[in-house]
Amino acid sequence: MIRLGKHLIIRHKKKECVKSCSARLVALVVRYSGNMSDLRDVIIVGSGPAGYTAAIYLGRAGFKPLVIAGALTPGGQLVNTTEVENFPGFPDGVMGPELMDNMQRQAEKFGAEIVWDDVVSVSNNDVTGVKTVSVDQGDVFETHALIIATGSEYRKLDIPGEAEYSGKGVSYCATCDGFFFRDKPIIVVGGGDSAFTEADFLSRFGSSVTLIHRRSEFRASQILVERAQQNPKITIVTDSVVEEILGDDNGAQSVNIRNVITGETSTIAANGIFVAIGHSPATAFIDGIVQRDAGGYI
């Protein structure tokens, strides 16, 4: 609590420090920018498994961590995942959203405070060591200890038609949008675990699923590849790239692909195009604060 007037009263952890000072001195010693900001024990940016795990450990150690979880996509990439089969303790698998809900409740159980907002900037005071975190709704938080656990965001194809039909056929989340393509042809682009998991999930809805990968070998685990190969609704096209997404006022209708070995081009009908080609680190907001490599990783 901060009270302005003849006296400056600062309350921290149920202790009060009272100092007599003039209004001018108060203006010099009290930071005011529209929102008062108490110094937090620890601030964690990100609400995926790493962020919540940090919050749980810190809470159990007697700290009160503040988790800035994000406004649009709290819970990390697992929220957009169907069944997670490789997380210890769940021999029969667990749904991604369920796992993240449990992590959130566990973090809150040990005292974590969660803010559902997006970080827009971070600054560091080289003299005091205080890190200032500003969020989209205008609140400002300060701490000496800042944990970056923002993970990554979906990587895009950057081809004609992708932006135009985003939300109109182009998607990056099978669990979010798969239902909208019931009995319609679907394409999945990618060759990793995410692509094969999405293809398997989308085969429940689509009339057909075509998985397109630029190489003949896959990064996905063998069990996922074999599962897709045994699924009669899934067709795998290798050594090919999607060059353009075509459509009309009703949304995406087809894609143009090119074989990278022969150069042959063809068109495949598709109302749903799910892009699963990996992720890029979500670290742009700390550019200049910490050292990052050429790929944006800390």
mmCIF file of C-alpha atoms in Angstrom:
data_model
loop_
_atom_site.group_PDB
_atom_site.id
_atom_site.type_symbol
_atom_site.label_atom_id
_atom_site.label_comp_id
_atom_site.label_asym_id
_atom_site.label_seq_id
_atom_site.Cartn_x
_atom_site.Cartn_y
_atom_site.Cartn_z
ATOM 1 C CA MET A 1 0.000 0.000 0.000
ATOM 2 C CA ILE A 2 1.295 3.467 -0.897
ATOM 3 C CA ARG A 3 -0.336 6.585 0.547
ATOM 4 C CA LEU A 4 0.489 10.035 -0.769
ATOM 5 C CA GLY A 5 0.340 13.054 1.470
ATOM 6 C CA LYS A 6 2.364 14.445 4.337
ATOM 7 C CA HIS A 7 3.600 10.967 5.081
ATOM 8 C CA LEU A 8 4.733 8.254 2.710
ATOM 9 C CA ILE A 9 3.623 4.867 3.954
ATOM 10 C CA ILE A 10 4.986 1.759 2.257
ATOM 11 C CA ARG A 11 3.606 -1.599 3.348
ATOM 12 C CA HIS A 12 5.573 -4.705 2.412
ATOM 13 C CA LYS A 13 4.817 -8.178 3.770
ATOM 14 C CA LYS A 14 2.599 -6.792 6.546
ATOM 15 C CA LYS A 15 5.302 -4.403 7.760
ATOM 16 C CA GLU A 16 4.976 -0.646 7.505
ATOM 17 C CA CYS A 17 7.743 1.862 6.982
ATOM 18 C CA VAL A 18 6.676 5.452 7.621
ATOM 19 C CA LYS A 19 8.755 8.414 6.464
ATOM 20 C CA SER A 20 7.851 12.068 6.753
ATOM 21 C CA CYS A 21 8.439 13.886 3.526
ATOM 22 C CA SER A 22 7.117 16.737 1.500
ATOM 23 C CA ALA A 23 4.940 16.340 -1.562
ATOM 24 C CA ARG A 24 7.958 17.191 -3.714
ATOM 25 C CA LEU A 25 10.035 14.432 -2.167
ATOM 26 C CA VAL A 26 7.168 12.007 -2.601
ATOM 27 C CA ALA A 27 7.123 12.854 -6.286
ATOM 28 C CA LEU A 28 10.817 12.020 -6.476
ATOM 29 C CA VAL A 29 10.761 8.732 -4.619
ATOM 30 C CA VAL A 30 7.452 7.260 -5.699
ATOM 31 C CA ARG A 31 7.319 5.908 -9.220
ATOM 32 C CA TYR A 32 3.985 6.757 -10.795
ATOM 33 C CA SER A 33 2.963 6.051 -14.379
ATOM 34 C CA GLY A 34 -0.787 5.702 -14.179
ATOM 35 C CA ASN A 35 -0.556 2.410 -12.261
ATOM 36 C CA MET A 36 1.271 1.761 -9.013
ATOM 37 C CA SER A 37 3.550 -1.252 -9.199
ATOM 38 C CA ASP A 38 4.622 -3.275 -6.132
ATOM 39 C CA LEU A 39 7.923 -5.107 -6.329
ATOM 40 C CA ARG A 40 7.105 -8.787 -6.906
ATOM 41 C CA ASP A 41 9.088 -11.737 -5.560
ATOM 42 C CA VAL A 42 9.338 -13.340 -8.987
ATOM 43 C CA ILE A 43 7.590 -12.769 -12.306
ATOM 44 C CA ILE A 44 7.145 -15.659 -14.727
ATOM 45 C CA VAL A 45 6.210 -14.849 -18.315
ATOM 46 C CA GLY A 46 4.533 -17.865 -19.895
ATOM 47 C CA SER A 47 1.975 -20.444 -18.818
ATOM 48 C CA GLY A 48 3.157 -23.654 -20.437
ATOM 49 C CA PRO A 49 4.642 -26.605 -18.535
ATOM 50 C CA ALA A 50 7.902 -24.703 -17.893
ATOM 51 C CA GLY A 51 6.150 -21.632 -16.519
ATOM 52 C CA TYR A 52 3.793 -23.527 -14.244
ATOM 53 C CA THR A 53 6.563 -25.857 -13.035
ATOM 54 C CA ALA A 54 8.639 -22.824 -12.050
ATOM 55 C CA ALA A 55 5.615 -21.356 -10.262
ATOM 56 C CA ILE A 56 5.010 -24.584 -8.333
ATOM 57 C CA TYR A 57 8.625 -24.859 -7.147
ATOM 58 C CA LEU A 58 8.810 -21.181 -6.213
ATOM 59 C CA GLY A 59 5.515 -21.343 -4.346
ATOM 60 C CA ARG A 60 6.673 -24.345 -2.354
ATOM 61 C CA ALA A 61 9.900 -22.473 -1.547
ATOM 62 C CA GLY A 62 7.930 -19.692 0.118
ATOM 63 C CA PHE A 63 7.835 -17.161 -2.703
ATOM 64 C CA LYS A 64 4.708 -15.701 -4.264
ATOM 65 C CA PRO A 65 5.270 -15.861 -8.020
ATOM 66 C CA LEU A 66 3.280 -13.803 -10.485
ATOM 67 C CA VAL A 67 2.532 -15.695 -13.705
ATOM 68 C CA ILE A 68 1.696 -13.588 -16.752
ATOM 69 C CA ALA A 69 -0.158 -16.260 -18.687
ATOM 70 C CA GLY A 70 -1.194 -14.485 -21.866
ATOM 71 C CA ALA A 71 -4.613 -13.350 -23.019
ATOM 72 C CA LEU A 72 -5.244 -15.306 -26.213
ATOM 73 C CA THR A 73 -3.324 -18.554 -25.811
ATOM 74 C CA PRO A 74 -2.745 -19.301 -22.108
ATOM 75 C CA GLY A 75 -1.539 -22.780 -21.286
ATOM 76 C CA GLY A 76 1.115 -23.131 -23.942
ATOM 77 C CA GLN A 77 1.137 -25.415 -26.966
ATOM 78 C CA LEU A 78 -0.300 -28.352 -25.019
ATOM 79 C CA VAL A 79 -3.673 -26.600 -24.923
ATOM 80 C CA ASN A 80 -3.840 -27.178 -28.683
ATOM 81 C CA THR A 81 -2.746 -30.799 -28.393
ATOM 82 C CA THR A 82 -5.037 -33.801 -28.343
ATOM 83 C CA GLU A 83 -3.798 -36.846 -26.446
ATOM 84 C CA VAL A 84 -0.352 -36.609 -24.836
ATOM 85 C CA GLU A 85 1.112 -40.105 -24.671
ATOM 86 C CA ASN A 86 4.675 -39.419 -23.524
ATOM 87 C CA PHE A 87 4.134 -37.463 -20.290
ATOM 88 C CA PRO A 88 5.320 -39.468 -17.246
ATOM 89 C CA GLY A 89 2.591 -40.667 -14.921
ATOM 90 C CA PHE A 90 -0.124 -41.101 -17.547
ATOM 91 C CA PRO A 91 0.275 -44.607 -19.025
ATOM 92 C CA ASP A 92 -3.023 -44.275 -20.895
ATOM 93 C CA GLY A 93 -2.279 -40.741 -22.083
ATOM 94 C CA VAL A 94 -3.866 -37.452 -21.081
ATOM 95 C CA MET A 95 -5.532 -34.698 -23.067
ATOM 96 C CA GLY A 96 -3.370 -31.583 -23.416
ATOM 97 C CA PRO A 97 -5.952 -29.082 -22.076
ATOM 98 C CA GLU A 98 -6.661 -31.315 -19.071
ATOM 99 C CA LEU A 99 -2.960 -31.566 -18.242
ATOM 100 C CA MET A 100 -2.523 -27.789 -18.398
ATOM 101 C CA ASP A 101 -5.630 -27.171 -16.273
ATOM 102 C CA ASN A 102 -4.147 -29.443 -13.619
ATOM 103 C CA MET A 103 -0.811 -27.606 -13.746
ATOM 104 C CA GLN A 104 -2.561 -24.256 -13.376
ATOM 105 C CA ARG A 105 -4.569 -25.403 -10.345
ATOM 106 C CA GLN A 106 -1.447 -26.868 -8.760
ATOM 107 C CA ALA A 107 0.466 -23.607 -9.235
ATOM 108 C CA GLU A 108 -2.413 -21.622 -7.713
ATOM 109 C CA LYS A 109 -2.603 -24.083 -4.830
ATOM 110 C CA PHE A 110 0.940 -23.098 -3.853
ATOM 111 C CA GLY A 111 0.249 -19.375 -4.032
ATOM 112 C CA ALA A 112 0.885 -18.361 -7.622
ATOM 113 C CA GLU A 113 -1.011 -15.306 -8.839
ATOM 114 C CA ILE A 114 -2.032 -15.458 -12.493
ATOM 115 C CA VAL A 115 -2.587 -12.488 -14.789
ATOM 116 C CA TRP A 116 -4.398 -13.217 -18.057
ATOM 117 C CA ASP A 117 -2.699 -10.631 -20.239
ATOM 118 C CA ASP A 118 0.049 -10.297 -22.840
ATOM 119 C CA VAL A 119 3.468 -8.767 -22.189
ATOM 120 C CA VAL A 120 4.188 -5.859 -24.526
ATOM 121 C CA SER A 121 7.573 -4.745 -23.201
ATOM 122 C CA VAL A 122 10.306 -5.511 -20.685
ATOM 123 C CA SER A 123 12.954 -3.088 -19.469
ATOM 124 C CA ASN A 124 15.858 -3.467 -17.074
ATOM 125 C CA ASN A 125 17.329 -0.857 -14.744
ATOM 126 C CA ASP A 126 21.078 -1.466 -14.819
ATOM 127 C CA VAL A 127 21.548 0.450 -11.550
ATOM 128 C CA THR A 128 18.865 -1.135 -9.350
ATOM 129 C CA GLY A 129 18.502 -4.424 -11.198
ATOM 130 C CA VAL A 130 14.737 -3.970 -11.288
ATOM 131 C CA LYS A 131 12.950 -5.459 -14.285
ATOM 132 C CA THR A 132 9.795 -3.667 -15.401
ATOM 133 C CA VAL A 133 7.154 -5.695 -17.230
ATOM 134 C CA SER A 134 4.309 -3.905 -19.023
ATOM 135 C CA VAL A 135 1.215 -5.752 -20.215
ATOM 136 C CA ASP A 136 -1.332 -4.990 -22.899
ATOM 137 C CA GLN A 137 -4.086 -3.708 -20.594
ATOM 138 C CA GLY A 138 -1.756 -1.089 -19.134
ATOM 139 C CA ASP A 139 -0.652 -2.679 -15.861
ATOM 140 C CA VAL A 140 3.016 -2.503 -14.892
ATOM 141 C CA PHE A 141 4.825 -5.025 -12.690
ATOM 142 C CA GLU A 142 8.345 -4.894 -11.242
ATOM 143 C CA THR A 143 10.699 -7.529 -9.898
ATOM 144 C CA HIS A 144 14.347 -8.375 -9.372
ATOM 145 C CA ALA A 145 13.803 -11.905 -10.714
ATOM 146 C CA LEU A 146 12.234 -12.511 -14.119
ATOM 147 C CA ILE A 147 11.745 -15.961 -15.649
ATOM 148 C CA ILE A 148 11.087 -16.159 -19.394
ATOM 149 C CA ALA A 149 9.067 -19.283 -20.214
ATOM 150 C CA THR A 150 7.203 -18.125 -23.299
ATOM 151 C CA GLY A 151 8.006 -21.125 -25.445
ATOM 152 C CA SER A 152 7.254 -20.681 -29.108
ATOM 153 C CA GLU A 153 4.598 -19.768 -31.646
ATOM 154 C CA TYR A 154 3.419 -21.430 -34.827
ATOM 155 C CA ARG A 155 5.684 -21.099 -37.839
ATOM 156 C CA LYS A 156 3.919 -20.090 -41.034
ATOM 157 C CA LEU A 157 4.390 -21.206 -44.632
ATOM 158 C CA ASP A 158 4.648 -17.634 -45.965
ATOM 159 C CA ILE A 159 3.015 -18.514 -49.274
ATOM 160 C CA PRO A 160 0.282 -16.823 -51.336
ATOM 161 C CA GLY A 161 -3.172 -17.407 -49.887
ATOM 162 C CA GLU A 162 -2.047 -18.315 -46.373
ATOM 163 C CA ALA A 163 -2.880 -14.996 -44.770
ATOM 164 C CA GLU A 164 -5.921 -14.466 -47.003
ATOM 165 C CA TYR A 165 -7.555 -17.725 -45.923
ATOM 166 C CA SER A 166 -6.356 -17.782 -42.324
ATOM 167 C CA GLY A 167 -9.475 -18.578 -40.316
ATOM 168 C CA LYS A 168 -11.254 -19.449 -43.574
ATOM 169 C CA GLY A 169 -9.671 -22.836 -44.078
ATOM 170 C CA VAL A 170 -6.091 -22.260 -42.976
ATOM 171 C CA SER A 171 -5.484 -23.242 -39.362
ATOM 172 C CA TYR A 172 -2.631 -23.998 -36.978
ATOM 173 C CA CYS A 173 -4.689 -25.906 -34.413
ATOM 174 C CA ALA A 174 -6.420 -29.187 -35.210
ATOM 175 C CA THR A 175 -8.182 -29.460 -31.863
ATOM 176 C CA CYS A 176 -9.516 -25.930 -32.235
ATOM 177 C CA ASP A 177 -10.806 -26.133 -35.800
ATOM 178 C CA GLY A 178 -10.992 -29.759 -36.889
ATOM 179 C CA PHE A 179 -14.719 -30.017 -36.200
ATOM 180 C CA PHE A 180 -15.481 -27.372 -38.832
ATOM 181 C CA PHE A 181 -14.220 -29.643 -41.606
ATOM 182 C CA ARG A 182 -16.431 -32.644 -41.042
ATOM 183 C CA ASP A 183 -16.774 -34.694 -44.246
ATOM 184 C CA LYS A 184 -14.466 -32.311 -46.125
ATOM 185 C CA PRO A 185 -10.997 -32.912 -47.621
ATOM 186 C CA ILE A 186 -8.171 -31.833 -45.326
ATOM 187 C CA ILE A 187 -4.454 -31.252 -45.833
ATOM 188 C CA VAL A 188 -1.795 -31.297 -43.119
ATOM 189 C CA VAL A 189 1.601 -29.766 -43.908
ATOM 190 C CA GLY A 190 4.597 -31.047 -41.939
ATOM 191 C CA GLY A 191 6.613 -34.120 -41.034
ATOM 192 C CA GLY A 192 7.086 -34.006 -37.273
ATOM 193 C CA ASP A 193 5.147 -35.354 -34.317
ATOM 194 C CA SER A 194 2.698 -32.456 -34.417
ATOM 195 C CA ALA A 195 1.841 -33.024 -38.071
ATOM 196 C CA PHE A 196 1.226 -36.750 -37.644
ATOM 197 C CA THR A 197 -0.736 -36.253 -34.433
ATOM 198 C CA GLU A 198 -2.933 -33.684 -36.146
ATOM 199 C CA ALA A 199 -3.431 -35.899 -39.195
ATOM 200 C CA ASP A 200 -4.573 -38.753 -36.968
ATOM 201 C CA PHE A 201 -6.942 -36.484 -35.041
ATOM 202 C CA LEU A 202 -8.350 -34.839 -38.179
ATOM 203 C CA SER A 203 -9.097 -38.219 -39.754
ATOM 204 C CA ARG A 204 -12.009 -38.416 -37.308
ATOM 205 C CA PHE A 205 -13.651 -35.489 -39.062
ATOM 206 C CA GLY A 206 -12.480 -35.077 -42.647
ATOM 207 C CA SER A 207 -13.538 -37.141 -45.632
ATOM 208 C CA SER A 208 -9.823 -37.570 -46.291
ATOM 209 C CA VAL A 209 -6.525 -36.299 -44.899
ATOM 210 C CA THR A 210 -3.461 -35.710 -47.070
ATOM 211 C CA LEU A 211 -0.187 -35.166 -45.212
ATOM 212 C CA ILE A 212 2.388 -33.282 -47.294
ATOM 213 C CA HIS A 213 6.066 -33.278 -46.340
ATOM 214 C CA ARG A 214 9.010 -31.737 -48.162
ATOM 215 C CA ARG A 215 11.321 -34.705 -47.565
ATOM 216 C CA SER A 216 11.042 -38.475 -47.842
ATOM 217 C CA GLU A 217 12.074 -38.975 -44.209
ATOM 218 C CA PHE A 218 10.112 -37.831 -41.187
ATOM 219 C CA ARG A 219 11.120 -36.261 -37.886
ATOM 220 C CA ALA A 220 8.065 -37.823 -36.252
ATOM 221 C CA SER A 221 8.410 -40.831 -33.968
ATOM 222 C CA GLN A 222 8.061 -44.174 -35.710
ATOM 223 C CA ILE A 223 4.905 -45.118 -33.826
ATOM 224 C CA LEU A 224 3.098 -42.029 -35.138
ATOM 225 C CA VAL A 225 4.281 -42.639 -38.704
ATOM 226 C CA GLU A 226 3.114 -46.256 -38.612
ATOM 227 C CA ARG A 227 -0.235 -45.232 -37.175
ATOM 228 C CA ALA A 228 -0.772 -42.803 -40.052
ATOM 229 C CA GLN A 229 0.325 -45.366 -42.645
ATOM 230 C CA GLN A 230 -2.235 -47.817 -41.292
ATOM 231 C CA ASN A 231 -5.061 -45.255 -41.297
ATOM 232 C CA PRO A 232 -7.137 -45.729 -44.489
ATOM 233 C CA LYS A 233 -8.225 -42.075 -44.463
ATOM 234 C CA ILE A 234 -4.664 -40.692 -44.485
ATOM 235 C CA THR A 235 -2.550 -40.310 -47.634
ATOM 236 C CA ILE A 236 1.111 -39.297 -47.292
ATOM 237 C CA VAL A 237 2.748 -37.224 -50.039
ATOM 238 C CA THR A 238 6.526 -36.837 -49.693
ATOM 239 C CA ASP A 239 9.210 -34.713 -51.372
ATOM 240 C CA SER A 240 6.624 -32.010 -51.990
ATOM 241 C CA VAL A 241 5.906 -28.458 -50.852
ATOM 242 C CA VAL A 242 2.740 -26.381 -50.856
ATOM 243 C CA GLU A 243 3.285 -23.309 -53.036
ATOM 244 C CA GLU A 244 -0.120 -21.623 -52.993
ATOM 245 C CA ILE A 245 -3.504 -21.841 -51.289
ATOM 246 C CA LEU A 246 -6.481 -21.182 -53.541
ATOM 247 C CA GLY A 247 -10.076 -20.404 -52.679
ATOM 248 C CA ASP A 248 -13.101 -18.182 -53.080
ATOM 249 C CA ASP A 249 -15.592 -16.279 -50.947
ATOM 250 C CA ASN A 250 -16.509 -19.527 -49.199
ATOM 251 C CA GLY A 251 -12.938 -20.141 -48.039
ATOM 252 C CA ALA A 252 -10.017 -22.324 -49.070
ATOM 253 C CA GLN A 253 -10.735 -24.824 -51.840
ATOM 254 C CA SER A 254 -7.402 -26.307 -52.931
ATOM 255 C CA VAL A 255 -3.609 -26.090 -52.796
ATOM 256 C CA ASN A 256 -0.942 -26.129 -55.466
ATOM 257 C CA ILE A 257 1.990 -28.383 -54.645
ATOM 258 C CA ARG A 258 5.356 -29.010 -56.288
ATOM 259 C CA ASN A 259 7.541 -32.082 -56.161
ATOM 260 C CA VAL A 260 10.989 -30.847 -55.106
ATOM 261 C CA ILE A 261 12.763 -33.652 -57.006
ATOM 262 C CA THR A 262 10.918 -33.783 -60.337
ATOM 263 C CA GLY A 263 9.531 -30.245 -60.361
ATOM 264 C CA GLU A 264 6.105 -31.616 -61.251
ATOM 265 C CA THR A 265 3.175 -29.516 -60.029
ATOM 266 C CA SER A 266 -0.350 -30.575 -59.133
ATOM 267 C CA THR A 267 -3.474 -29.340 -57.380
ATOM 268 C CA ILE A 268 -5.129 -31.071 -54.427
ATOM 269 C CA ALA A 269 -8.654 -30.218 -53.284
ATOM 270 C CA ALA A 270 -8.804 -29.138 -49.650
ATOM 271 C CA ASN A 271 -11.163 -27.074 -47.527
ATOM 272 C CA GLY A 272 -8.996 -27.368 -44.441
ATOM 273 C CA ILE A 273 -5.256 -26.680 -44.518
ATOM 274 C CA PHE A 274 -3.528 -27.349 -41.207
ATOM 275 C CA VAL A 275 0.041 -26.067 -40.945
ATOM 276 C CA ALA A 276 2.314 -28.014 -38.575
ATOM 277 C CA ILE A 277 5.865 -27.138 -39.615
ATOM 278 C CA GLY A 278 7.330 -26.275 -36.251
ATOM 279 C CA HIS A 279 7.593 -23.204 -34.108
ATOM 280 C CA SER A 280 9.571 -20.004 -33.663
ATOM 281 C CA PRO A 281 10.664 -18.785 -30.207
ATOM 282 C CA ALA A 282 8.340 -16.180 -28.710
ATOM 283 C CA THR A 283 11.126 -13.895 -27.513
ATOM 284 C CA ALA A 284 10.765 -10.725 -29.590
ATOM 285 C CA PHE A 285 9.549 -8.760 -26.553
ATOM 286 C CA ILE A 286 12.922 -9.171 -24.793
ATOM 287 C CA ASP A 287 15.084 -8.142 -27.731
ATOM 288 C CA GLY A 288 17.997 -6.144 -26.335
ATOM 289 C CA ILE A 289 17.361 -7.307 -22.766
ATOM 290 C CA VAL A 290 18.963 -10.740 -23.029
ATOM 291 C CA GLN A 291 21.241 -12.254 -25.640
ATOM 292 C CA ARG A 292 19.507 -14.242 -28.399
ATOM 293 C CA ASP A 293 20.934 -16.261 -31.259
ATOM 294 C CA ALA A 294 20.144 -15.785 -34.953
ATOM 295 C CA GLY A 295 17.024 -17.933 -34.588
ATOM 296 C CA GLY A 296 15.694 -15.861 -31.706
ATOM 297 C CA TYR A 297 16.446 -18.430 -29.023
ATOM 298 C CA ILE A 298 17.794 -17.208 -25.682
#
